[in-house]
Amino acid sequence: MKPEGIFRFDEFQLDSLARTLRRREEIVTLNRRAFDVLLYLVQNPGRVLTRDELLKNVWPDTFVDENSLAQSISALRRALEEKPGDNNYIVTLPGRGYQFVSPVQVVASQSLSVVPDAATPANPGPSGILFSSRRSALASQQRKRKIS
């Protein structure tokens, strides 16, 4: 099972559960299949993914040709504002497949949530991002309400 949650790369944030892609604070519109392709790419950063592997994982119960994948990759490049030859995010490896080359940070998984700075007196982790279990964050918010 691949990780789910929130993935950050460059100035983008992809939320697999809410199925949203944001560039800074702005939502970037993607069709369902392009989103699924991007999600699979960011779940496998640095790995060379064959066209066959992408097709089987993004379209598991449907027969589609490689043209559908090429259209999704093209839509992703437009959404990520990647110009021809930039190769900041998705690299095409002729005869081999595709590779997501931007560093990806998993910000939160299903059992973790990012807690805003104002809500936590705790020390940030090495990346400066504060993590807490959902239960702890909720308990903290409830304590604050009782105190106020």
C-alpha atoms as an extended CHARMM CRD file, in Angstrom:
* protein
*
       148  EXT
         1         1  MET       CA              0.0000000000        0.0000000000        0.0000000000  PROA      1               0.0000000000
         2         2  LYS       CA              1.3920000000        3.3670000000       -1.0060000000  PROA      2               0.0000000000
         3         3  PRO       CA              1.4020000000        6.2170000000        1.5060000000  PROA      3               0.0000000000
         4         4  GLU       CA             -1.5730000000        8.5310000000        1.5400000000  PROA      4               0.0000000000
         5         5  GLY       CA             -1.8050000000       12.0020000000        2.9450000000  PROA      5               0.0000000000
         6         6  ILE       CA             -0.1410000000       15.2500000000        1.9860000000  PROA      6               0.0000000000
         7         7  PHE       CA              2.9000000000       15.4560000000       -0.2560000000  PROA      7               0.0000000000
         8         8  ARG       CA              4.9400000000       18.6120000000       -0.8690000000  PROA      8               0.0000000000
         9         9  PHE       CA              7.2630000000       19.3050000000       -3.7570000000  PROA      9               0.0000000000
        10        10  ASP       CA              8.6360000000       22.6870000000       -4.7380000000  PROA      10              0.0000000000
        11        11  GLU       CA              5.7550000000       25.1590000000       -4.2070000000  PROA      11              0.0000000000
        12        12  PHE       CA              3.0640000000       22.4910000000       -4.6110000000  PROA      12              0.0000000000
        13        13  GLN       CA              1.0670000000       20.5130000000       -2.0750000000  PROA      13              0.0000000000
        14        14  LEU       CA             -0.8780000000       17.4190000000       -3.1120000000  PROA      14              0.0000000000
        15        15  ASP       CA             -3.5040000000       16.0860000000       -0.7130000000  PROA      15              0.0000000000
        16        16  SER       CA             -4.3820000000       12.5190000000       -1.6680000000  PROA      16              0.0000000000
        17        17  LEU       CA             -7.3800000000       12.3070000000        0.6510000000  PROA      17              0.0000000000
        18        18  ALA       CA             -8.9930000000       15.6290000000       -0.3550000000  PROA      18              0.0000000000
        19        19  ARG       CA             -7.7850000000       15.0030000000       -3.9510000000  PROA      19              0.0000000000
        20        20  THR       CA             -6.4600000000       18.5350000000       -4.3210000000  PROA      20              0.0000000000
        21        21  LEU       CA             -3.3150000000       20.0640000000       -5.7430000000  PROA      21              0.0000000000
        22        22  ARG       CA             -2.3130000000       23.5050000000       -4.5250000000  PROA      22              0.0000000000
        23        23  ARG       CA              0.3570000000       25.8870000000       -5.7290000000  PROA      23              0.0000000000
        24        24  ARG       CA              1.0260000000       27.9730000000       -2.6380000000  PROA      24              0.0000000000
        25        25  GLU       CA             -2.5850000000       28.7510000000       -1.5470000000  PROA      25              0.0000000000
        26        26  GLU       CA             -4.2190000000       28.4120000000       -4.9810000000  PROA      26              0.0000000000
        27        27  ILE       CA             -6.0350000000       25.2410000000       -6.0980000000  PROA      27              0.0000000000
        28        28  VAL       CA             -4.7120000000       23.8040000000       -9.3690000000  PROA      28              0.0000000000
        29        29  THR       CA             -7.4330000000       22.0820000000      -11.3870000000  PROA      29              0.0000000000
        30        30  LEU       CA             -6.6640000000       18.5700000000      -12.6360000000  PROA      30              0.0000000000
        31        31  ASN       CA             -8.9180000000       15.9500000000      -14.1700000000  PROA      31              0.0000000000
        32        32  ARG       CA             -9.2970000000       12.7050000000      -12.2140000000  PROA      32              0.0000000000
        33        33  ARG       CA             -6.8210000000       10.6590000000      -14.2570000000  PROA      33              0.0000000000
        34        34  ALA       CA             -4.1470000000       13.3690000000      -14.3300000000  PROA      34              0.0000000000
        35        35  PHE       CA             -4.4810000000       13.6330000000      -10.5390000000  PROA      35              0.0000000000
        36        36  ASP       CA             -4.0940000000        9.8470000000      -10.2120000000  PROA      36              0.0000000000
        37        37  VAL       CA             -0.9880000000        9.8740000000      -12.4230000000  PROA      37              0.0000000000
        38        38  LEU       CA              0.5490000000       12.7080000000      -10.3770000000  PROA      38              0.0000000000
        39        39  LEU       CA             -0.2890000000       10.9400000000       -7.1230000000  PROA      39              0.0000000000
        40        40  TYR       CA              1.4120000000        7.7490000000       -8.3120000000  PROA      40              0.0000000000
        41        41  LEU       CA              4.4500000000        9.7560000000       -9.4690000000  PROA      41              0.0000000000
        42        42  VAL       CA              4.8580000000       11.6020000000       -6.1340000000  PROA      42              0.0000000000
        43        43  GLN       CA              4.3890000000        8.3530000000       -4.2070000000  PROA      43              0.0000000000
        44        44  ASN       CA              7.3770000000        7.0010000000       -6.1670000000  PROA      44              0.0000000000
        45        45  PRO       CA              9.8110000000        9.9400000000       -6.4490000000  PROA      45              0.0000000000
        46        46  GLY       CA             13.0760000000        9.1960000000       -8.2310000000  PROA      46              0.0000000000
        47        47  ARG       CA             11.8740000000        5.7860000000       -9.4790000000  PROA      47              0.0000000000
        48        48  VAL       CA             11.7030000000        5.1180000000      -13.1870000000  PROA      48              0.0000000000
        49        49  LEU       CA              8.0790000000        4.1440000000      -13.7810000000  PROA      49              0.0000000000
        50        50  THR       CA              7.3640000000        2.2590000000      -16.9660000000  PROA      50              0.0000000000
        51        51  ARG       CA              4.3450000000        3.1800000000      -19.0290000000  PROA      51              0.0000000000
        52        52  ASP       CA              2.9650000000       -0.2910000000      -18.3080000000  PROA      52              0.0000000000
        53        53  GLU       CA              3.3080000000        0.1710000000      -14.5110000000  PROA      53              0.0000000000
        54        54  LEU       CA              1.5800000000        3.5610000000      -14.6710000000  PROA      54              0.0000000000
        55        55  LEU       CA             -1.2390000000        2.2180000000      -16.8440000000  PROA      55              0.0000000000
        56        56  LYS       CA             -1.8110000000       -0.7720000000      -14.5280000000  PROA      56              0.0000000000
        57        57  ASN       CA             -1.8430000000        1.3910000000      -11.3880000000  PROA      57              0.0000000000
        58        58  VAL       CA             -3.8080000000        4.4010000000      -12.6370000000  PROA      58              0.0000000000
        59        59  TRP       CA             -6.2610000000        2.5030000000      -14.8380000000  PROA      59              0.0000000000
        60        60  PRO       CA             -6.3460000000       -0.8680000000      -13.0000000000  PROA      60              0.0000000000
        61        61  ASP       CA             -9.6790000000       -2.1670000000      -14.3020000000  PROA      61              0.0000000000
        62        62  THR       CA             -9.7220000000       -0.5500000000      -17.7140000000  PROA      62              0.0000000000
        63        63  PHE       CA             -7.8890000000       -1.1650000000      -20.9440000000  PROA      63              0.0000000000
        64        64  VAL       CA             -6.4160000000        2.0770000000      -22.2180000000  PROA      64              0.0000000000
        65        65  ASP       CA             -3.6220000000        2.7730000000      -24.6500000000  PROA      65              0.0000000000
        66        66  GLU       CA             -0.4730000000        4.7560000000      -23.9690000000  PROA      66              0.0000000000
        67        67  ASN       CA             -2.0840000000        7.8170000000      -25.5610000000  PROA      67              0.0000000000
        68        68  SER       CA             -4.2660000000        8.2620000000      -22.4610000000  PROA      68              0.0000000000
        69        69  LEU       CA             -1.1510000000        8.2770000000      -20.2970000000  PROA      69              0.0000000000
        70        70  ALA       CA              0.6090000000       10.7300000000      -22.6450000000  PROA      70              0.0000000000
        71        71  GLN       CA             -2.4250000000       13.0540000000      -22.4590000000  PROA      71              0.0000000000
        72        72  SER       CA             -2.3830000000       12.9170000000      -18.6460000000  PROA      72              0.0000000000
        73        73  ILE       CA              1.3590000000       13.6530000000      -18.5270000000  PROA      73              0.0000000000
        74        74  SER       CA              0.8270000000       16.5770000000      -20.9010000000  PROA      74              0.0000000000
        75        75  ALA       CA             -2.0080000000       17.9160000000      -18.6910000000  PROA      75              0.0000000000
        76        76  LEU       CA              0.2420000000       17.5940000000      -15.6250000000  PROA      76              0.0000000000
        77        77  ARG       CA              3.0730000000       19.4890000000      -17.2760000000  PROA      77              0.0000000000
        78        78  ARG       CA              0.6590000000       22.3160000000      -18.1430000000  PROA      78              0.0000000000
        79        79  ALA       CA             -0.7600000000       22.3380000000      -14.5890000000  PROA      79              0.0000000000
        80        80  LEU       CA              2.7410000000       22.3730000000      -13.0820000000  PROA      80              0.0000000000
        81        81  GLU       CA              3.7240000000       25.0730000000      -15.6040000000  PROA      81              0.0000000000
        82        82  GLU       CA              6.6450000000       22.9690000000      -16.7780000000  PROA      82              0.0000000000
        83        83  LYS       CA              8.0050000000       24.2710000000      -20.0630000000  PROA      83              0.0000000000
        84        84  PRO       CA              9.4480000000       21.9270000000      -22.7140000000  PROA      84              0.0000000000
        85        85  GLY       CA             12.9330000000       20.9000000000      -21.6680000000  PROA      85              0.0000000000
        86        86  ASP       CA             12.5400000000       22.1440000000      -18.0590000000  PROA      86              0.0000000000
        87        87  ASN       CA             12.4240000000       18.6710000000      -16.4710000000  PROA      87              0.0000000000
        88        88  ASN       CA             11.7890000000       20.1670000000      -13.0130000000  PROA      88              0.0000000000
        89        89  TYR       CA              9.1420000000       17.6010000000      -12.1570000000  PROA      89              0.0000000000
        90        90  ILE       CA              8.4570000000       14.9050000000      -14.7550000000  PROA      90              0.0000000000
        91        91  VAL       CA             11.2080000000       13.5200000000      -16.9520000000  PROA      91              0.0000000000
        92        92  THR       CA             10.3730000000       11.3760000000      -19.9780000000  PROA      92              0.0000000000
        93        93  LEU       CA             12.8910000000        8.5810000000      -20.4430000000  PROA      93              0.0000000000
        94        94  PRO       CA             12.4590000000        7.4340000000      -24.0720000000  PROA      94              0.0000000000
        95        95  GLY       CA             11.7840000000        3.7160000000      -24.2660000000  PROA      95              0.0000000000
        96        96  ARG       CA             11.7210000000        3.4040000000      -20.4600000000  PROA      96              0.0000000000
        97        97  GLY       CA              8.9310000000        5.5440000000      -18.9800000000  PROA      97              0.0000000000
        98        98  TYR       CA              8.6850000000        8.5280000000      -16.6640000000  PROA      98              0.0000000000
        99        99  GLN       CA             10.4400000000        9.7130000000      -13.5350000000  PROA      99              0.0000000000
       100       100  PHE       CA              9.3300000000       12.2870000000      -10.9590000000  PROA      100             0.0000000000
       101       101  VAL       CA             12.5500000000       14.1550000000      -10.1780000000  PROA      101             0.0000000000
       102       102  SER       CA             11.4990000000       16.8850000000       -7.7400000000  PROA      102             0.0000000000
       103       103  PRO       CA             12.1980000000       16.0650000000       -4.0700000000  PROA      103             0.0000000000
       104       104  VAL       CA              8.9730000000       15.0320000000       -2.3280000000  PROA      104             0.0000000000
       105       105  GLN       CA              8.2550000000       15.5140000000        1.3570000000  PROA      105             0.0000000000
       106       106  VAL       CA              5.4780000000       13.5180000000        3.0120000000  PROA      106             0.0000000000
       107       107  VAL       CA              3.9530000000       16.1440000000        5.2960000000  PROA      107             0.0000000000
       108       108  ALA       CA              1.2230000000       14.0620000000        6.8890000000  PROA      108             0.0000000000
       109       109  SER       CA             -0.1460000000       10.5790000000        6.6330000000  PROA      109             0.0000000000
       110       110  GLN       CA             -3.5860000000        9.3570000000        7.6960000000  PROA      110             0.0000000000
       111       111  SER       CA             -2.5010000000        9.0930000000       11.3440000000  PROA      111             0.0000000000
       112       112  LEU       CA             -0.6880000000       12.4360000000       11.4660000000  PROA      112             0.0000000000
       113       113  SER       CA             -1.7720000000       16.0020000000       11.0040000000  PROA      113             0.0000000000
       114       114  VAL       CA              0.1630000000       19.2250000000       10.7460000000  PROA      114             0.0000000000
       115       115  VAL       CA             -0.5720000000       21.3960000000       13.7500000000  PROA      115             0.0000000000
       116       116  PRO       CA             -0.4620000000       25.1830000000       13.2500000000  PROA      116             0.0000000000
       117       117  ASP       CA              2.3590000000       26.9920000000       15.0910000000  PROA      117             0.0000000000
       118       118  ALA       CA             -0.0860000000       28.9740000000       17.2310000000  PROA      118             0.0000000000
       119       119  ALA       CA             -1.6150000000       25.7880000000       18.6190000000  PROA      119             0.0000000000
       120       120  THR       CA              1.5770000000       24.0740000000       19.7520000000  PROA      120             0.0000000000
       121       121  PRO       CA              4.0520000000       24.9530000000       22.4260000000  PROA      121             0.0000000000
       122       122  ALA       CA              6.0070000000       21.8320000000       21.4360000000  PROA      122             0.0000000000
       123       123  ASN       CA              9.3180000000       21.9400000000       19.6260000000  PROA      123             0.0000000000
       124       124  PRO       CA              9.2460000000       21.5890000000       15.8570000000  PROA      124             0.0000000000
       125       125  GLY       CA             10.8300000000       18.5370000000       14.2840000000  PROA      125             0.0000000000
       126       126  PRO       CA             14.0790000000       18.6900000000       12.2840000000  PROA      126             0.0000000000
       127       127  SER       CA             12.2370000000       19.9260000000        9.2040000000  PROA      127             0.0000000000
       128       128  GLY       CA             10.5350000000       22.6980000000       11.1640000000  PROA      128             0.0000000000
       129       129  ILE       CA              7.1520000000       21.0360000000       10.6390000000  PROA      129             0.0000000000
       130       130  LEU       CA              5.1440000000       20.2450000000       13.7130000000  PROA      130             0.0000000000
       131       131  PHE       CA              3.4620000000       16.8600000000       13.9220000000  PROA      131             0.0000000000
       132       132  SER       CA              0.9200000000       15.5950000000       16.3820000000  PROA      132             0.0000000000
       133       133  SER       CA             -1.6250000000       12.8490000000       16.4020000000  PROA      133             0.0000000000
       134       134  ARG       CA             -5.1640000000       13.9390000000       15.5610000000  PROA      134             0.0000000000
       135       135  ARG       CA             -6.3200000000       12.9170000000       19.0210000000  PROA      135             0.0000000000
       136       136  SER       CA             -3.6430000000       15.0670000000       20.7440000000  PROA      136             0.0000000000
       137       137  ALA       CA             -4.4330000000       18.0770000000       18.5610000000  PROA      137             0.0000000000
       138       138  LEU       CA             -8.1530000000       17.7490000000       19.3020000000  PROA      138             0.0000000000
       139       139  ALA       CA             -7.5180000000       17.3420000000       23.0340000000  PROA      139             0.0000000000
       140       140  SER       CA             -5.3350000000       20.4590000000       22.9970000000  PROA      140             0.0000000000
       141       141  GLN       CA             -8.0530000000       22.4550000000       21.2370000000  PROA      141             0.0000000000
       142       142  GLN       CA            -10.6620000000       21.2400000000       23.7270000000  PROA      142             0.0000000000
       143       143  ARG       CA             -8.4310000000       22.2130000000       26.6970000000  PROA      143             0.0000000000
       144       144  LYS       CA             -7.9820000000       25.7000000000       25.2320000000  PROA      144             0.0000000000
       145       145  ARG       CA            -11.7570000000       26.1160000000       24.8790000000  PROA      145             0.0000000000
       146       146  LYS       CA            -12.2800000000       25.1360000000       28.5440000000  PROA      146             0.0000000000
       147       147  ILE       CA             -9.5720000000       27.5760000000       29.7090000000  PROA      147             0.0000000000
       148       148  SER       CA            -10.9440000000       30.5180000000       27.6790000000  PROA      148             0.0000000000
